[in-house]
Short mmCIF file of C-alpha atoms in Angstrom, two decimals:
data_model
loop_
_atom_site.label_atom_id
_atom_site.label_comp_id
_atom_site.label_asym_id
_atom_site.label_seq_id
_atom_site.Cartn_x
_atom_site.Cartn_y
_atom_site.Cartn_z
CA MET C 1 35.50 7.96 -212.43
CA GLN C 2 36.63 5.51 -209.72
CA PRO C 3 38.88 8.00 -207.79
CA ARG C 4 36.07 10.55 -207.76
CA VAL C 5 33.64 7.98 -206.37
CA GLN C 6 36.11 7.04 -203.58
CA TRP C 7 36.78 10.69 -202.74
CA THR C 8 33.06 11.35 -202.60
CA GLY C 9 32.58 8.34 -200.31
CA VAL C 10 35.29 9.52 -197.91
CA SER C 11 33.87 13.03 -197.86
CA PHE C 12 30.43 11.70 -197.16
CA ARG C 13 31.80 9.59 -194.31
CA VAL C 14 33.63 12.58 -192.79
CA LEU C 15 30.50 14.68 -193.15
CA GLU C 16 28.44 11.92 -191.61
CA LEU C 17 30.75 11.60 -188.58
CA THR C 18 30.96 15.35 -188.12
CA SER C 19 27.22 15.72 -188.29
CA LEU C 20 26.80 12.93 -185.76
CA ARG C 21 29.18 14.42 -183.20
CA LEU C 22 26.68 16.81 -181.65
CA PRO C 23 23.81 14.26 -181.60
CA ALA C 24 26.20 11.83 -179.87
CA ILE C 25 27.05 14.47 -177.27
CA TRP C 26 23.39 15.34 -176.76
CA LEU C 27 22.41 11.68 -176.36
CA GLY C 28 25.22 11.10 -173.87
CA LYS C 29 24.41 14.20 -171.83
CA LEU C 30 20.68 13.46 -171.79
CA SER C 31 21.34 9.94 -170.52
CA LEU C 32 23.65 11.42 -167.85
CA ILE C 33 20.81 13.63 -166.63
CA ALA C 34 18.26 10.81 -166.76
CA LEU C 35 20.46 8.44 -164.77
CA ARG C 36 21.19 11.04 -162.13
CA LEU C 37 17.51 11.89 -161.77
CA ALA C 38 16.86 8.16 -161.32
CA GLY C 39 19.48 8.09 -158.56
CA ARG C 40 21.71 5.70 -160.51
CA GLY C 41 25.39 5.85 -161.24
CA ALA C 42 26.28 7.39 -164.61
CA THR C 43 29.85 6.20 -165.01
CA SER C 44 29.86 4.31 -168.32
CA PHE C 45 26.44 4.05 -169.99
CA PRO C 46 26.28 7.66 -171.33
CA GLY C 47 29.68 7.22 -172.97
CA LYS C 48 28.67 3.84 -174.37
CA LEU C 49 25.58 5.36 -175.98
CA ALA C 50 27.53 8.30 -177.39
CA LEU C 51 30.23 6.03 -178.85
CA LYS C 52 27.54 3.95 -180.58
CA VAL C 53 26.47 7.08 -182.44
CA HIS C 54 29.97 8.51 -183.01
CA PRO C 55 32.75 5.89 -182.54
CA ARG C 56 35.50 8.55 -182.67
CA LEU C 57 33.96 10.83 -180.08
CA LEU C 58 36.59 9.96 -177.45
CA ALA C 59 39.35 10.99 -179.86
CA LYS C 60 37.49 14.17 -180.86
CA LEU C 61 37.01 15.29 -177.27
CA GLY C 62 40.46 14.08 -176.19
CA GLN C 63 42.12 16.24 -178.84
CA ARG C 64 40.72 19.31 -177.11
CA LEU C 65 42.63 18.61 -173.90
CA ASP C 66 45.91 20.40 -173.20
CA ARG C 67 47.29 17.52 -171.16
CA CYS C 68 46.30 14.15 -169.78
CA VAL C 69 47.75 12.24 -166.83
CA VAL C 70 47.18 8.47 -166.89
CA VAL C 71 47.36 5.87 -164.11
CA THR C 72 47.51 2.21 -165.12
CA GLY C 73 48.72 -1.11 -163.68
CA THR C 74 47.09 -4.09 -162.00
CA ASN C 75 46.40 -2.87 -158.47
CA GLY C 76 46.08 0.60 -156.96
CA LYS C 77 44.82 2.49 -160.01
CA THR C 78 41.69 3.91 -158.39
CA THR C 79 43.30 4.92 -155.10
CA THR C 80 46.39 6.40 -156.78
CA SER C 81 44.30 8.42 -159.23
CA SER C 82 42.00 9.60 -156.42
CA LEU C 83 45.02 10.81 -154.43
CA LEU C 84 46.45 12.46 -157.54
CA SER C 85 43.10 14.03 -158.38
CA GLY C 86 43.08 15.95 -155.10
CA ILE C 87 46.65 17.14 -155.74
CA LEU C 88 46.20 18.18 -159.39
CA GLY C 89 42.90 19.79 -158.42
CA THR C 90 44.75 22.28 -156.22
CA ASP C 91 46.33 23.66 -159.40
CA GLU C 92 43.28 23.74 -161.70
CA PRO C 93 39.89 22.05 -162.15
CA ILE C 94 40.35 18.70 -163.87
CA ILE C 95 38.35 15.95 -165.54
CA HIS C 96 38.60 12.63 -163.69
CA ASN C 97 36.90 9.23 -164.02
CA ARG C 98 36.69 9.09 -160.25
CA GLU C 99 34.43 6.05 -160.01
CA GLY C 100 37.07 3.91 -161.72
CA ALA C 101 35.19 3.35 -164.99
CA ASN C 102 38.41 2.79 -166.92
CA LEU C 103 37.25 1.50 -170.32
CA PRO C 104 36.62 3.75 -173.38
CA GLN C 105 32.98 4.30 -172.44
CA GLY C 106 33.98 5.39 -168.93
CA LEU C 107 36.58 7.85 -170.25
CA THR C 108 34.02 9.24 -172.72
CA THR C 109 31.45 9.62 -169.93
CA ALA C 110 33.96 11.59 -167.84
CA LEU C 111 34.62 13.92 -170.80
CA LEU C 112 30.90 14.35 -171.52
CA GLN C 113 30.36 15.58 -167.96
CA HIS C 114 32.50 18.60 -168.79
CA THR C 115 31.37 19.16 -172.38
CA SER C 116 28.85 21.85 -173.31
CA TRP C 117 25.77 21.09 -175.42
CA PHE C 118 27.67 22.63 -178.36
CA GLY C 119 30.70 20.36 -177.89
CA ARG C 120 33.03 22.74 -176.06
CA LEU C 121 35.25 21.10 -173.44
CA ARG C 122 35.19 23.27 -170.30
CA ARG C 123 38.36 21.82 -168.68
CA LYS C 124 41.75 21.33 -170.29
CA THR C 125 43.43 18.77 -168.01
CA ALA C 126 42.24 15.20 -167.54
CA LEU C 127 43.32 12.50 -165.11
CA PHE C 128 42.33 9.04 -166.27
CA GLU C 129 42.65 5.67 -164.62
CA ILE C 130 42.91 3.29 -167.59
CA ASP C 131 42.56 -0.48 -167.67
CA GLU C 132 45.70 -2.30 -168.85
CA ALA C 133 43.98 -3.94 -171.83
CA THR C 134 42.34 -0.63 -172.80
CA LEU C 135 45.57 1.39 -172.72
CA PRO C 136 46.70 0.59 -176.30
CA LEU C 137 43.20 1.36 -177.60
CA VAL C 138 43.05 4.93 -176.31
CA THR C 139 46.45 6.50 -175.66
CA ALA C 140 46.96 7.57 -179.28
CA ARG C 141 43.77 9.64 -178.92
CA LEU C 142 44.90 11.54 -175.82
CA PRO C 143 47.70 14.09 -175.15
CA VAL C 144 49.29 11.96 -172.40
CA LYS C 145 52.09 13.89 -170.65
CA VAL C 146 52.59 11.74 -167.52
CA LEU C 147 51.80 8.02 -167.22
CA VAL C 148 52.03 6.01 -163.99
CA VAL C 149 52.52 2.23 -163.88
CA THR C 150 51.64 1.09 -160.35
CA ASN C 151 52.56 -2.61 -160.62
CA VAL C 152 51.91 -5.72 -162.73
CA PHE C 153 50.36 -8.85 -161.26
CA ARG C 154 48.38 -11.78 -162.61
CA ASP C 155 44.76 -10.67 -162.84
CA GLN C 156 41.59 -12.10 -164.42
CA LEU C 157 43.38 -14.62 -166.63
CA ASP C 158 40.25 -15.26 -168.70
CA ARG C 159 40.25 -11.59 -169.70
CA TYR C 160 43.87 -10.43 -169.68
CA GLY C 161 45.69 -13.67 -170.36
CA GLU C 162 49.11 -14.37 -168.87
CA LEU C 163 51.55 -11.69 -167.74
CA ASP C 164 53.50 -11.49 -171.00
CA ILE C 165 50.30 -10.40 -172.78
CA THR C 166 49.60 -7.74 -170.14
CA LEU C 167 53.17 -6.44 -170.40
CA ALA C 168 52.91 -6.25 -174.20
CA LYS C 169 49.66 -4.27 -174.01
CA LEU C 170 51.10 -1.83 -171.50
CA LEU C 171 54.17 -1.27 -173.65
CA GLU C 172 52.08 -0.83 -176.79
CA GLY C 173 49.95 1.78 -175.03
CA ILE C 174 52.94 3.67 -173.63
CA THR C 175 54.89 3.79 -176.90
CA GLN C 176 51.94 5.58 -178.54
CA THR C 177 52.55 8.55 -176.24
CA GLU C 178 55.32 11.04 -175.56
CA ALA C 179 54.70 10.78 -171.82
CA VAL C 180 57.14 10.75 -168.93
CA VAL C 181 56.62 7.30 -167.44
CA VAL C 182 56.49 6.99 -163.63
CA VAL C 183 57.22 3.38 -162.69
CA ASN C 184 57.24 1.37 -159.47
CA GLY C 185 60.89 0.35 -159.44
CA ASP C 186 60.36 -2.18 -156.65
CA ASP C 187 58.40 -4.34 -159.11
CA PRO C 188 60.71 -6.11 -161.62
CA LEU C 189 57.84 -6.45 -164.11
CA ALA C 190 57.09 -2.73 -163.97
CA GLN C 191 60.77 -1.91 -164.34
CA HIS C 192 60.85 -4.08 -167.47
CA ILE C 193 58.18 -1.77 -168.92
CA GLY C 194 60.21 1.29 -168.00
CA LEU C 195 63.35 -0.11 -169.61
CA HIS C 196 61.62 -0.93 -172.89
CA SER C 197 59.22 2.02 -173.14
CA GLY C 198 61.65 4.24 -175.01
CA ARG C 199 60.39 7.14 -172.93
CA ARG C 200 61.86 9.21 -170.12
CA VAL C 201 61.35 7.15 -166.95
CA SER C 202 61.26 8.08 -163.26
CA TYR C 203 61.22 5.35 -160.64
CA TYR C 204 59.63 5.39 -157.22
CA GLY C 205 60.14 2.85 -154.44
CA LEU C 206 60.30 2.31 -150.72
CA SER C 207 63.36 2.58 -148.53
CA ALA C 208 65.16 -0.76 -148.29
CA SER C 209 64.79 -0.54 -144.50
CA HIS C 210 61.10 -1.53 -144.89
CA ALA C 211 61.84 -4.75 -146.77
CA THR C 212 61.60 -8.00 -144.84
CA THR C 213 62.96 -11.51 -145.19
CA GLU C 214 59.78 -13.01 -143.71
CA HIS C 215 58.10 -15.27 -146.22
CA HIS C 216 54.36 -15.76 -146.27
CA ASN C 217 52.60 -17.88 -148.86
CA GLN C 218 52.14 -14.87 -151.13
CA MET C 219 52.06 -15.10 -154.91
CA ARG C 220 55.27 -13.80 -156.49
CA ASP C 221 54.75 -13.22 -160.21
CA GLY C 222 58.19 -11.81 -160.97
CA ALA C 223 60.26 -14.82 -160.03
CA PHE C 224 62.26 -14.78 -163.26
CA CYS C 225 64.23 -12.04 -164.98
CA MET C 226 62.34 -10.61 -167.96
CA GLU C 227 65.61 -9.67 -169.61
CA CYS C 228 67.36 -13.07 -169.68
CA GLY C 229 64.91 -15.60 -168.20
CA GLN C 230 67.07 -16.60 -165.23
CA GLU C 231 65.66 -16.80 -161.70
CA LEU C 232 65.86 -13.52 -159.79
CA THR C 233 67.60 -13.31 -156.43
CA TYR C 234 65.74 -11.44 -153.70
CA ASP C 235 67.48 -10.06 -150.61
CA ALA C 236 64.13 -9.04 -149.09
CA PHE C 237 60.50 -8.40 -149.99
CA PHE C 238 57.98 -5.59 -149.50
CA TYR C 239 55.01 -7.68 -150.67
CA GLY C 240 54.29 -9.95 -153.63
CA GLN C 241 57.22 -9.72 -156.04
CA LEU C 242 57.99 -6.17 -154.91
CA GLY C 243 61.35 -6.20 -153.20
CA LEU C 244 65.13 -5.93 -153.40
CA TYR C 245 65.77 -8.03 -156.49
CA ARG C 246 68.70 -8.67 -158.81
CA CYS C 247 69.64 -11.04 -161.59
CA GLU C 248 73.01 -12.64 -161.07
CA HIS C 249 73.14 -13.64 -164.73
CA CYS C 250 72.58 -10.38 -166.66
CA GLY C 251 72.89 -7.64 -164.03
CA PHE C 252 69.23 -6.56 -164.11
CA GLU C 253 68.47 -5.15 -160.65
CA ARG C 254 66.17 -2.91 -158.69
CA PRO C 255 66.91 0.71 -159.66
CA HIS C 256 67.69 3.31 -157.04
CA PRO C 257 64.40 5.24 -156.75
CA ASP C 258 64.18 8.82 -157.99
CA PHE C 259 61.45 9.16 -155.36
CA GLU C 260 62.18 7.08 -152.24
CA GLY C 261 59.58 6.75 -149.49
CA SER C 262 60.00 5.96 -145.79
CA TRP C 263 57.01 5.81 -143.50
CA GLN C 264 56.23 5.64 -139.82
CA GLY C 265 52.70 5.64 -138.52
CA GLY C 266 50.71 8.08 -140.62
CA THR C 267 53.70 9.92 -142.05
CA LEU C 268 55.49 9.37 -145.35
CA VAL C 269 58.91 10.98 -145.90
CA VAL C 270 59.81 11.34 -149.58
CA GLN C 271 63.38 11.82 -150.75
CA GLU C 272 63.46 13.20 -154.31
CA ARG C 273 66.95 12.73 -155.75
CA GLN C 274 69.30 15.29 -154.15
CA LEU C 275 66.55 17.60 -152.87
CA PRO C 276 65.77 17.91 -149.14
CA SER C 277 63.29 15.26 -147.98
CA VAL C 278 59.65 16.27 -147.47
CA GLU C 279 57.23 14.84 -144.89
CA TYR C 280 53.57 14.19 -145.80
CA ARG C 281 50.59 12.98 -143.81
CA VAL C 282 49.24 9.76 -145.36
CA PRO C 283 45.43 9.74 -145.58
CA THR C 284 45.16 5.98 -146.19
CA ARG C 285 45.90 2.69 -144.43
CA GLY C 286 47.95 -0.34 -145.45
CA LEU C 287 51.33 -0.91 -147.10
CA TYR C 288 49.83 -1.01 -150.59
CA ASN C 289 48.34 2.44 -149.98
CA ILE C 290 51.79 3.73 -148.98
CA TYR C 291 52.83 2.71 -152.48
CA ASN C 292 49.73 4.40 -153.97
CA THR C 293 50.51 7.60 -152.08
CA LEU C 294 54.14 7.52 -153.19
CA ALA C 295 53.06 6.98 -156.81
CA ALA C 296 50.69 9.96 -156.62
CA ILE C 297 53.35 12.21 -155.07
CA SER C 298 55.92 11.17 -157.71
CA ALA C 299 53.50 11.86 -160.58
CA ALA C 300 52.55 15.20 -159.03
CA ARG C 301 56.17 16.26 -158.78
CA ILE C 302 56.76 15.26 -162.43
CA SER C 303 53.65 17.33 -163.27
CA GLY C 304 55.19 20.37 -161.59
CA ILE C 305 53.21 20.49 -158.34
CA ASP C 306 55.18 21.70 -155.31
CA ALA C 307 55.20 20.17 -151.81
CA SER C 308 52.59 22.52 -150.36
CA GLY C 309 50.16 21.74 -153.20
CA ILE C 310 50.74 18.03 -152.68
CA ALA C 311 50.09 18.33 -148.94
CA ARG C 312 46.84 20.24 -149.56
CA GLY C 313 45.73 17.65 -152.10
CA LEU C 314 46.43 14.71 -149.77
CA ALA C 315 44.51 16.42 -146.98
CA ALA C 316 41.46 16.64 -149.26
CA TYR C 317 41.54 12.93 -150.13
CA GLU C 318 38.36 10.89 -149.77
CA ALA C 319 38.54 7.11 -150.09
CA PRO C 320 36.98 5.94 -153.35
CA LEU C 321 34.34 3.27 -153.42
CA GLY C 322 35.53 0.05 -151.81
CA ARG C 323 39.10 1.06 -151.06
CA MET C 324 39.38 0.81 -147.26
CA GLN C 325 36.07 2.66 -147.30
CA GLY C 326 34.72 3.05 -143.79
CA PHE C 327 31.02 3.03 -142.80
CA ALA C 328 29.74 4.27 -139.45
CA THR C 329 27.51 1.26 -138.98
CA ASN C 330 27.08 -0.56 -135.71
CA PRO C 331 29.55 -2.27 -135.52
CA PRO C 332 31.75 -0.20 -137.85
CA ALA C 333 32.33 -1.73 -141.27
CA THR C 334 35.16 -1.40 -143.79
CA LEU C 335 34.64 -2.30 -147.46
CA ASN C 336 37.47 -3.43 -149.72
CA LEU C 337 37.64 -4.63 -153.32
CA ILE C 338 39.47 -7.90 -153.97
CA LYS C 339 40.03 -9.21 -157.48
CA ASN C 340 43.37 -11.07 -157.70
CA PRO C 341 45.70 -13.01 -155.37
CA THR C 342 48.26 -10.30 -154.63
CA GLY C 343 45.66 -7.57 -154.15
CA CYS C 344 43.69 -9.86 -151.84
CA ASP C 345 46.83 -10.68 -149.84
CA THR C 346 47.56 -6.98 -149.27
CA VAL C 347 43.99 -6.39 -148.11
CA VAL C 348 44.21 -9.33 -145.69
CA GLU C 349 47.52 -7.93 -144.42
CA ALA C 350 45.92 -4.52 -143.86
CA ILE C 351 42.88 -5.76 -141.95
CA LEU C 352 44.96 -8.11 -139.76
CA SER C 353 47.30 -5.23 -138.90
CA ASP C 354 44.31 -3.19 -137.69
CA GLY C 355 44.17 -5.14 -134.42
CA GLY C 356 41.01 -5.93 -132.46
CA ARG C 357 38.43 -8.67 -132.93
CA LYS C 358 36.85 -9.06 -136.34
CA VAL C 359 34.04 -10.56 -138.38
CA VAL C 360 34.89 -11.00 -142.05
CA CYS C 361 32.34 -11.15 -144.86
CA LEU C 362 33.56 -12.39 -148.28
CA ALA C 363 31.29 -11.46 -151.22
CA ILE C 364 32.43 -13.37 -154.31
CA ASN C 365 30.82 -13.08 -157.76
CA ASP C 366 32.05 -14.52 -161.06
CA LEU C 367 30.43 -12.29 -163.66
CA ALA C 368 32.39 -11.00 -166.65
CA ALA C 369 33.67 -7.88 -164.87
CA ASP C 370 34.91 -10.01 -161.95
CA GLY C 371 36.63 -12.57 -164.15
CA LYS C 372 34.68 -15.80 -164.59
CA ASP C 373 37.62 -17.90 -163.46
CA VAL C 374 37.62 -17.88 -159.66
CA SER C 375 40.53 -20.29 -159.30
CA TRP C 376 42.55 -17.29 -158.07
CA LEU C 377 40.84 -17.77 -154.71
CA TRP C 378 43.13 -20.78 -154.21
CA ASP C 379 46.24 -18.68 -154.88
CA ALA C 380 45.33 -15.98 -152.36
CA ASP C 381 46.72 -16.41 -148.85
CA PHE C 382 43.46 -16.95 -146.94
CA GLU C 383 45.47 -19.19 -144.62
CA ARG C 384 46.65 -16.02 -142.83
CA LEU C 385 43.04 -15.04 -142.22
CA ALA C 386 42.19 -18.54 -141.02
CA ALA C 387 45.14 -18.67 -138.63
CA ASN C 388 44.35 -15.37 -136.91
CA PRO C 389 42.48 -15.91 -133.59
CA ASP C 390 40.95 -12.42 -133.78
CA VAL C 391 38.81 -13.43 -136.77
CA LEU C 392 35.77 -14.68 -134.83
CA ALA C 393 33.38 -15.45 -137.68
CA CYS C 394 33.47 -15.66 -141.45
CA VAL C 395 30.39 -15.14 -143.66
CA THR C 396 30.53 -15.98 -147.36
CA THR C 397 28.04 -14.58 -149.86
CA GLY C 398 27.62 -13.87 -153.57
CA LEU C 399 27.30 -16.15 -156.61
CA ARG C 400 30.30 -18.22 -155.49
CA ALA C 401 29.55 -18.19 -151.76
CA GLU C 402 29.90 -21.96 -151.46
CA ASP C 403 33.26 -21.97 -153.27
CA MET C 404 34.52 -19.32 -150.86
CA ALA C 405 33.27 -21.27 -147.85
CA LEU C 406 35.09 -24.36 -149.12
CA ARG C 407 38.24 -22.28 -149.64
CA MET C 408 38.11 -21.03 -146.03
CA LYS C 409 37.57 -24.58 -144.77
CA TYR C 410 40.66 -25.81 -146.67
CA ALA C 411 42.57 -22.76 -145.41
CA GLY C 412 42.08 -24.25 -141.96
CA TYR C 413 39.36 -21.99 -140.61
CA PRO C 414 36.97 -23.80 -138.19
CA ALA C 415 33.94 -25.00 -140.16
CA GLN C 416 31.55 -24.12 -137.31
CA GLN C 417 32.56 -20.47 -137.64
CA ILE C 418 31.83 -20.32 -141.40
CA PHE C 419 28.34 -19.15 -142.39
CA THR C 420 27.00 -18.97 -145.93
CA ALA C 421 24.18 -16.98 -147.57
CA PRO C 422 24.50 -16.73 -151.38
CA GLU C 423 22.04 -13.83 -151.76
CA LEU C 424 24.06 -10.66 -151.14
CA GLN C 425 21.68 -8.76 -148.88
CA SER C 426 21.06 -11.87 -146.78
CA GLY C 427 24.81 -12.40 -146.51
CA LEU C 428 25.40 -8.86 -145.28
CA GLU C 429 22.54 -9.12 -142.78
CA LEU C 430 23.97 -12.43 -141.57
CA ALA C 431 27.41 -10.84 -141.06
CA PHE C 432 25.92 -8.13 -138.84
CA GLU C 433 23.86 -10.75 -136.97
CA LYS C 434 26.99 -12.78 -136.21
CA ALA C 435 28.78 -9.63 -135.06
CA ASP C 436 25.86 -8.78 -132.76
CA GLU C 437 25.84 -12.29 -131.27
CA LEU C 438 29.43 -11.91 -130.11
CA ASP C 439 29.64 -10.59 -126.60
CA GLU C 440 32.50 -8.23 -127.38
CA GLU C 441 33.46 -5.30 -129.54
CA VAL C 442 34.27 -6.20 -133.11
CA ASN C 443 34.85 -4.56 -136.45
CA LEU C 444 33.27 -5.92 -139.61
CA TYR C 445 35.34 -6.20 -142.78
CA VAL C 446 33.63 -6.84 -146.12
CA LEU C 447 35.85 -8.07 -148.95
CA SER C 448 34.03 -7.97 -152.27
CA THR C 449 34.66 -8.68 -155.93
CA TYR C 450 33.80 -5.93 -158.41
CA THR C 451 30.18 -6.63 -159.36
CA ALA C 452 29.11 -7.01 -155.73
CA LEU C 453 30.90 -3.84 -154.69
CA TYR C 454 28.34 -1.19 -155.67
CA ASP C 455 25.37 -3.07 -154.19
CA THR C 456 27.35 -3.76 -151.02
CA ALA C 457 28.33 -0.09 -150.65
CA GLY C 458 24.71 0.96 -151.21
CA TRP C 459 23.47 -1.51 -148.61
CA LEU C 460 26.06 -0.35 -146.08
CA GLU C 461 25.14 3.31 -146.68
CA ARG C 462 21.50 2.49 -145.94
CA LYS C 463 22.65 0.58 -142.87
CA VAL C 464 24.50 3.69 -141.66
CA THR C 465 21.25 5.67 -141.91
CA SER C 466 19.17 3.08 -140.11
CA ASP C 467 21.76 2.62 -137.35
CA ALA C 468 21.95 6.39 -136.85
CA LYS C 469 18.20 6.40 -136.13
CA ALA C 470 18.65 3.71 -133.47
CA PRO C 471 22.17 4.09 -132.04
CA ALA C 472 23.42 1.33 -129.80
CA TYR C 473 26.39 3.35 -128.50
CA ARG C 474 28.87 0.62 -129.21
CA THR C 475 32.45 1.86 -129.08
CA SER C 476 34.53 1.51 -132.22
CA VAL C 477 37.77 -0.39 -131.80
CA SER C 478 39.25 1.05 -135.01
#
């Protein structure tokens, strides 16, 4: 009798899950509607609810896709996937977790948005940004055809652990797919993933002419060869550990890129193997966004999109939340996410290269989504910000406002120019007050950790509306 009992139990479980699939979809879709009517973001909660009812719902819906393109890596996931979304969208309507909700509940929410009340998926291609630690949990459930690895840096050590753990998770996630892997070849850690993925790999990278021998105090996570453990030799750097590297012990070296980018001003020229080079307008700012654009173009070419489709997609790009996101406030404000040393360094580089006088507001939280360990603030190169005479005032806010103020003081920034207001709204108001007190044109830059980002963006949007009602006719210097 025992086998019969087990068979009956399995059948009952299958029946139970099947019967719960539609209620899970209905609950998720109803919560989507309710959140939208309430004017709140519906990026993860509907999927979280639905997965509570039917834990395999993501797999069930994912199986109905024809293809899935995935973007993962430490920095640049959201911008790269947003650029790629515009490009793939020129070919067909796609599903995309645009707001960057990159955990299982966020992916499920994105799928629910395009699922009928009877469980039919209306679109057959999905583009998902996926968190590094989540990748091995979900890739076996999705028909991943192209997978982009942007880069690998130390990030939220209390959540991800050290780099070897992150690399192992990325490899585990990739080996569960049959995808073509598109890898940043300028990053030795990313190339290590490509070499050991067992999948077809295409590399992208910048022209060596853009590398520099100037050394700032940037974090360089790939100092040692992942193949033999010896110290890598660098002839020049792009940023962080991205550069012209080689191992003199085992021969590991930067690969020649299948997609090589050269840029000047707002133009990116891409050389794809032996094909004629193609020139694209870049809709973003900063070196790290050149990389993001090159990653998106490379993935699009692997996906079969031609140059004209790529150009149309790039032209339709809109900056996602907190990625060099501009606000027409008075003075004009730019919002950027910071979450780890290398990402923060690239943001600092971008805002210093903008020119003009500046007020900087640093909004630092330490909630779970930010990473509770804020020691990374001491690894980021805030000394460059402190040493720049165009940075006229610095306001710190958020749950760790005092820690950030102390960091700026030890970076060498004049203490009398540091102002602190832990409550976020008060901190933002203080930043605008300090900008107004200066008798010259300035731009305001807000650098925010993740949990402060949405509230900051909302506050700045309201500020745009209020400033539009009472314009001061102050000329932008951006």
